[in-house]
Amino acid sequence: MTLWVESIGFAAAALTTVSFVPQVVHTLRTRDTRAISLWMYALFSAGVALWGLYGLMIGSWPVITANVITLALASIVLWHKLRERPQSPPG
């Protein structure tokens, strides 16, 4: 691949990955995930993991890098969402 094509890939990867930072910062500051969909983040995280695997299989560094970082960011929000779920009463 040419440098130009790789550069576009890295730019796209950087922009889409950085788009998760505000949600992660907000979640870490407020610990409030009530407005966040559990299923959306669970499915999204699974999809990003598969994109990362795909990137490894085809040897595409923009795909690998973006998806590994995005998975880490989405996992932070997902982990907080799972921790905030109400527990069922015992018995």
Short mmCIF file of N, CA and C in Angstrom, two decimals:
data_model
loop_
_atom_site.label_atom_id
_atom_site.label_comp_id
_atom_site.label_asym_id
_atom_site.label_seq_id
_atom_site.Cartn_x
_atom_site.Cartn_y
_atom_site.Cartn_z
N MET A 1 0.84 -1.18 0.00
CA MET A 1 0.00 0.00 0.00
C MET A 1 0.88 1.24 0.00
N THR A 2 0.41 2.26 -0.65
CA THR A 2 1.19 3.49 -0.71
C THR A 2 1.10 4.24 0.62
N LEU A 3 2.06 5.13 0.81
CA LEU A 3 2.08 5.95 2.02
C LEU A 3 0.81 6.78 2.13
N TRP A 4 0.31 7.27 1.00
CA TRP A 4 -0.91 8.09 0.99
C TRP A 4 -2.10 7.28 1.51
N VAL A 5 -2.26 6.07 1.04
CA VAL A 5 -3.37 5.21 1.46
C VAL A 5 -3.23 4.88 2.94
N GLU A 6 -2.04 4.52 3.39
CA GLU A 6 -1.81 4.24 4.81
C GLU A 6 -2.11 5.46 5.67
N SER A 7 -1.73 6.64 5.19
CA SER A 7 -1.98 7.88 5.94
C SER A 7 -3.47 8.13 6.11
N ILE A 8 -4.24 7.89 5.06
CA ILE A 8 -5.70 8.04 5.16
C ILE A 8 -6.25 7.03 6.16
N GLY A 9 -5.75 5.82 6.13
CA GLY A 9 -6.19 4.80 7.08
C GLY A 9 -5.90 5.20 8.51
N PHE A 10 -4.70 5.69 8.77
CA PHE A 10 -4.35 6.12 10.13
C PHE A 10 -5.16 7.34 10.56
N ALA A 11 -5.42 8.28 9.64
CA ALA A 11 -6.23 9.46 9.98
C ALA A 11 -7.66 9.04 10.34
N ALA A 12 -8.24 8.16 9.55
CA ALA A 12 -9.59 7.67 9.84
C ALA A 12 -9.61 6.92 11.17
N ALA A 13 -8.60 6.10 11.40
CA ALA A 13 -8.51 5.35 12.65
C ALA A 13 -8.38 6.29 13.84
N ALA A 14 -7.57 7.31 13.71
CA ALA A 14 -7.37 8.26 14.81
C ALA A 14 -8.66 9.00 15.13
N LEU A 15 -9.36 9.47 14.11
CA LEU A 15 -10.59 10.23 14.35
C LEU A 15 -11.69 9.38 14.98
N THR A 16 -11.88 8.16 14.48
CA THR A 16 -12.94 7.33 15.05
C THR A 16 -12.58 6.83 16.44
N THR A 17 -11.32 6.61 16.69
CA THR A 17 -10.89 6.17 18.02
C THR A 17 -11.01 7.30 19.03
N VAL A 18 -10.55 8.48 18.67
CA VAL A 18 -10.61 9.63 19.57
C VAL A 18 -12.05 10.00 19.90
N SER A 19 -12.99 9.65 19.03
CA SER A 19 -14.40 9.98 19.29
C SER A 19 -14.92 9.32 20.57
N PHE A 20 -14.28 8.28 21.05
CA PHE A 20 -14.70 7.61 22.28
C PHE A 20 -14.17 8.28 23.54
N VAL A 21 -13.15 9.09 23.41
CA VAL A 21 -12.52 9.70 24.59
C VAL A 21 -13.49 10.54 25.41
N PRO A 22 -14.32 11.41 24.82
CA PRO A 22 -15.24 12.19 25.66
C PRO A 22 -16.18 11.33 26.51
N GLN A 23 -16.68 10.23 25.95
CA GLN A 23 -17.58 9.37 26.73
C GLN A 23 -16.83 8.69 27.86
N VAL A 24 -15.61 8.25 27.61
CA VAL A 24 -14.81 7.61 28.65
C VAL A 24 -14.50 8.60 29.76
N VAL A 25 -14.09 9.81 29.40
CA VAL A 25 -13.78 10.83 30.40
C VAL A 25 -15.02 11.15 31.22
N HIS A 26 -16.16 11.32 30.56
CA HIS A 26 -17.41 11.61 31.27
C HIS A 26 -17.77 10.47 32.23
N THR A 27 -17.65 9.25 31.76
CA THR A 27 -17.98 8.09 32.59
C THR A 27 -17.04 7.99 33.78
N LEU A 28 -15.76 8.22 33.58
CA LEU A 28 -14.81 8.14 34.68
C LEU A 28 -15.04 9.26 35.70
N ARG A 29 -15.41 10.45 35.22
CA ARG A 29 -15.64 11.57 36.13
C ARG A 29 -16.93 11.43 36.92
N THR A 30 -18.00 11.04 36.24
CA THR A 30 -19.32 11.03 36.89
C THR A 30 -19.74 9.66 37.41
N ARG A 31 -19.15 8.61 36.88
CA ARG A 31 -19.54 7.23 37.19
C ARG A 31 -21.00 6.96 36.81
N ASP A 32 -21.57 7.81 35.97
CA ASP A 32 -22.97 7.69 35.57
C ASP A 32 -23.06 7.07 34.19
N THR A 33 -23.62 5.88 34.11
CA THR A 33 -23.79 5.21 32.82
C THR A 33 -25.26 4.90 32.55
N ARG A 34 -26.17 5.54 33.28
CA ARG A 34 -27.60 5.24 33.11
C ARG A 34 -28.09 5.47 31.69
N ALA A 35 -27.57 6.47 31.01
CA ALA A 35 -28.04 6.79 29.66
C ALA A 35 -27.33 5.98 28.58
N ILE A 36 -26.45 5.08 28.97
CA ILE A 36 -25.68 4.29 28.01
C ILE A 36 -26.32 2.92 27.85
N SER A 37 -26.46 2.48 26.62
CA SER A 37 -27.05 1.18 26.33
C SER A 37 -26.02 0.07 26.55
N LEU A 38 -26.35 -0.85 27.45
CA LEU A 38 -25.48 -2.00 27.71
C LEU A 38 -25.30 -2.83 26.45
N TRP A 39 -26.40 -3.13 25.76
CA TRP A 39 -26.31 -3.97 24.57
C TRP A 39 -25.50 -3.30 23.47
N MET A 40 -25.64 -2.00 23.32
CA MET A 40 -24.87 -1.31 22.29
C MET A 40 -23.37 -1.46 22.56
N TYR A 41 -22.96 -1.22 23.80
CA TYR A 41 -21.53 -1.31 24.11
C TYR A 41 -21.03 -2.75 24.08
N ALA A 42 -21.87 -3.71 24.48
CA ALA A 42 -21.46 -5.11 24.43
C ALA A 42 -21.27 -5.57 22.98
N LEU A 43 -22.24 -5.27 22.13
CA LEU A 43 -22.14 -5.66 20.73
C LEU A 43 -21.03 -4.90 20.02
N PHE A 44 -20.92 -3.62 20.31
CA PHE A 44 -19.87 -2.81 19.70
C PHE A 44 -18.49 -3.35 20.08
N SER A 45 -18.29 -3.67 21.35
CA SER A 45 -17.00 -4.19 21.81
C SER A 45 -16.66 -5.50 21.12
N ALA A 46 -17.66 -6.38 20.98
CA ALA A 46 -17.43 -7.65 20.27
C ALA A 46 -17.06 -7.39 18.81
N GLY A 47 -17.76 -6.46 18.17
CA GLY A 47 -17.45 -6.12 16.78
C GLY A 47 -16.07 -5.53 16.62
N VAL A 48 -15.68 -4.66 17.54
CA VAL A 48 -14.35 -4.05 17.48
C VAL A 48 -13.27 -5.12 17.69
N ALA A 49 -13.52 -6.06 18.58
CA ALA A 49 -12.56 -7.15 18.79
C ALA A 49 -12.38 -7.95 17.50
N LEU A 50 -13.48 -8.22 16.81
CA LEU A 50 -13.39 -8.95 15.54
C LEU A 50 -12.68 -8.12 14.46
N TRP A 51 -12.92 -6.81 14.42
CA TRP A 51 -12.20 -5.95 13.49
C TRP A 51 -10.70 -5.99 13.78
N GLY A 52 -10.34 -5.99 15.06
CA GLY A 52 -8.93 -6.08 15.43
C GLY A 52 -8.31 -7.39 14.96
N LEU A 53 -9.05 -8.48 15.14
CA LEU A 53 -8.59 -9.79 14.67
C LEU A 53 -8.44 -9.79 13.14
N TYR A 54 -9.41 -9.21 12.47
CA TYR A 54 -9.34 -9.09 11.01
C TYR A 54 -8.10 -8.29 10.60
N GLY A 55 -7.85 -7.20 11.30
CA GLY A 55 -6.66 -6.40 11.02
C GLY A 55 -5.38 -7.21 11.15
N LEU A 56 -5.33 -8.04 12.20
CA LEU A 56 -4.17 -8.93 12.37
C LEU A 56 -4.04 -9.90 11.20
N MET A 57 -5.17 -10.45 10.78
CA MET A 57 -5.15 -11.45 9.71
C MET A 57 -4.70 -10.87 8.37
N ILE A 58 -5.04 -9.60 8.12
CA ILE A 58 -4.64 -9.00 6.84
C ILE A 58 -3.39 -8.13 6.98
N GLY A 59 -2.89 -7.99 8.21
CA GLY A 59 -1.67 -7.22 8.44
C GLY A 59 -1.82 -5.72 8.24
N SER A 60 -2.98 -5.19 8.59
CA SER A 60 -3.23 -3.76 8.41
C SER A 60 -3.06 -3.02 9.74
N TRP A 61 -1.97 -2.26 9.85
CA TRP A 61 -1.69 -1.55 11.10
C TRP A 61 -2.74 -0.51 11.46
N PRO A 62 -3.30 0.23 10.50
CA PRO A 62 -4.36 1.16 10.89
C PRO A 62 -5.56 0.45 11.51
N VAL A 63 -5.96 -0.67 10.93
CA VAL A 63 -7.10 -1.43 11.45
C VAL A 63 -6.77 -2.01 12.82
N ILE A 64 -5.59 -2.57 12.96
CA ILE A 64 -5.18 -3.16 14.24
C ILE A 64 -5.12 -2.09 15.33
N THR A 65 -4.39 -1.02 15.06
CA THR A 65 -4.18 0.03 16.06
C THR A 65 -5.50 0.65 16.50
N ALA A 66 -6.31 1.06 15.54
CA ALA A 66 -7.57 1.71 15.87
C ALA A 66 -8.46 0.81 16.70
N ASN A 67 -8.55 -0.44 16.34
CA ASN A 67 -9.48 -1.32 17.02
C ASN A 67 -8.98 -1.78 18.38
N VAL A 68 -7.69 -1.92 18.56
CA VAL A 68 -7.17 -2.26 19.89
C VAL A 68 -7.42 -1.10 20.85
N ILE A 69 -7.14 0.12 20.41
CA ILE A 69 -7.35 1.29 21.28
C ILE A 69 -8.84 1.51 21.52
N THR A 70 -9.66 1.40 20.47
CA THR A 70 -11.10 1.58 20.62
C THR A 70 -11.69 0.52 21.54
N LEU A 71 -11.22 -0.71 21.43
CA LEU A 71 -11.71 -1.77 22.32
C LEU A 71 -11.37 -1.44 23.77
N ALA A 72 -10.18 -0.94 24.01
CA ALA A 72 -9.80 -0.56 25.38
C ALA A 72 -10.72 0.54 25.91
N LEU A 73 -10.98 1.56 25.10
CA LEU A 73 -11.84 2.67 25.52
C LEU A 73 -13.28 2.21 25.74
N ALA A 74 -13.81 1.44 24.80
CA ALA A 74 -15.19 0.95 24.93
C ALA A 74 -15.32 0.00 26.11
N SER A 75 -14.28 -0.77 26.38
CA SER A 75 -14.31 -1.70 27.52
C SER A 75 -14.37 -0.98 28.85
N ILE A 76 -13.75 0.18 28.94
CA ILE A 76 -13.83 0.97 30.17
C ILE A 76 -15.27 1.36 30.45
N VAL A 77 -15.95 1.87 29.42
CA VAL A 77 -17.35 2.27 29.58
C VAL A 77 -18.21 1.04 29.87
N LEU A 78 -18.00 -0.05 29.15
CA LEU A 78 -18.77 -1.27 29.35
C LEU A 78 -18.58 -1.81 30.76
N TRP A 79 -17.36 -1.81 31.25
CA TRP A 79 -17.07 -2.29 32.61
C TRP A 79 -17.82 -1.46 33.64
N HIS A 80 -17.81 -0.14 33.48
CA HIS A 80 -18.55 0.73 34.41
C HIS A 80 -20.05 0.49 34.30
N LYS A 81 -20.54 0.26 33.10
CA LYS A 81 -21.97 -0.01 32.90
C LYS A 81 -22.34 -1.31 33.61
N LEU A 82 -21.53 -2.33 33.49
CA LEU A 82 -21.82 -3.61 34.14
C LEU A 82 -21.74 -3.49 35.66
N ARG A 83 -20.85 -2.69 36.17
CA ARG A 83 -20.73 -2.48 37.62
C ARG A 83 -21.92 -1.73 38.18
N GLU A 84 -22.55 -0.89 37.37
CA GLU A 84 -23.65 -0.05 37.83
C GLU A 84 -25.00 -0.74 37.76
N ARG A 85 -25.08 -1.90 37.14
CA ARG A 85 -26.36 -2.60 37.02
C ARG A 85 -26.90 -2.95 38.39
N PRO A 86 -28.21 -2.77 38.59
CA PRO A 86 -28.78 -3.13 39.89
C PRO A 86 -28.69 -4.63 40.13
N GLN A 87 -28.39 -4.98 41.35
CA GLN A 87 -28.29 -6.38 41.72
C GLN A 87 -29.67 -6.92 42.10
N SER A 88 -29.93 -8.18 41.77
CA SER A 88 -31.20 -8.79 42.17
C SER A 88 -31.17 -9.04 43.67
N PRO A 89 -32.32 -8.89 44.31
CA PRO A 89 -32.35 -9.19 45.74
C PRO A 89 -32.12 -10.68 45.98
N PRO A 90 -31.41 -11.03 47.05
CA PRO A 90 -31.16 -12.45 47.33
C PRO A 90 -32.46 -13.17 47.67
N GLY A 91 -32.47 -14.43 47.34
CA GLY A 91 -33.60 -15.27 47.74
C GLY A 91 -34.53 -15.44 46.67
#
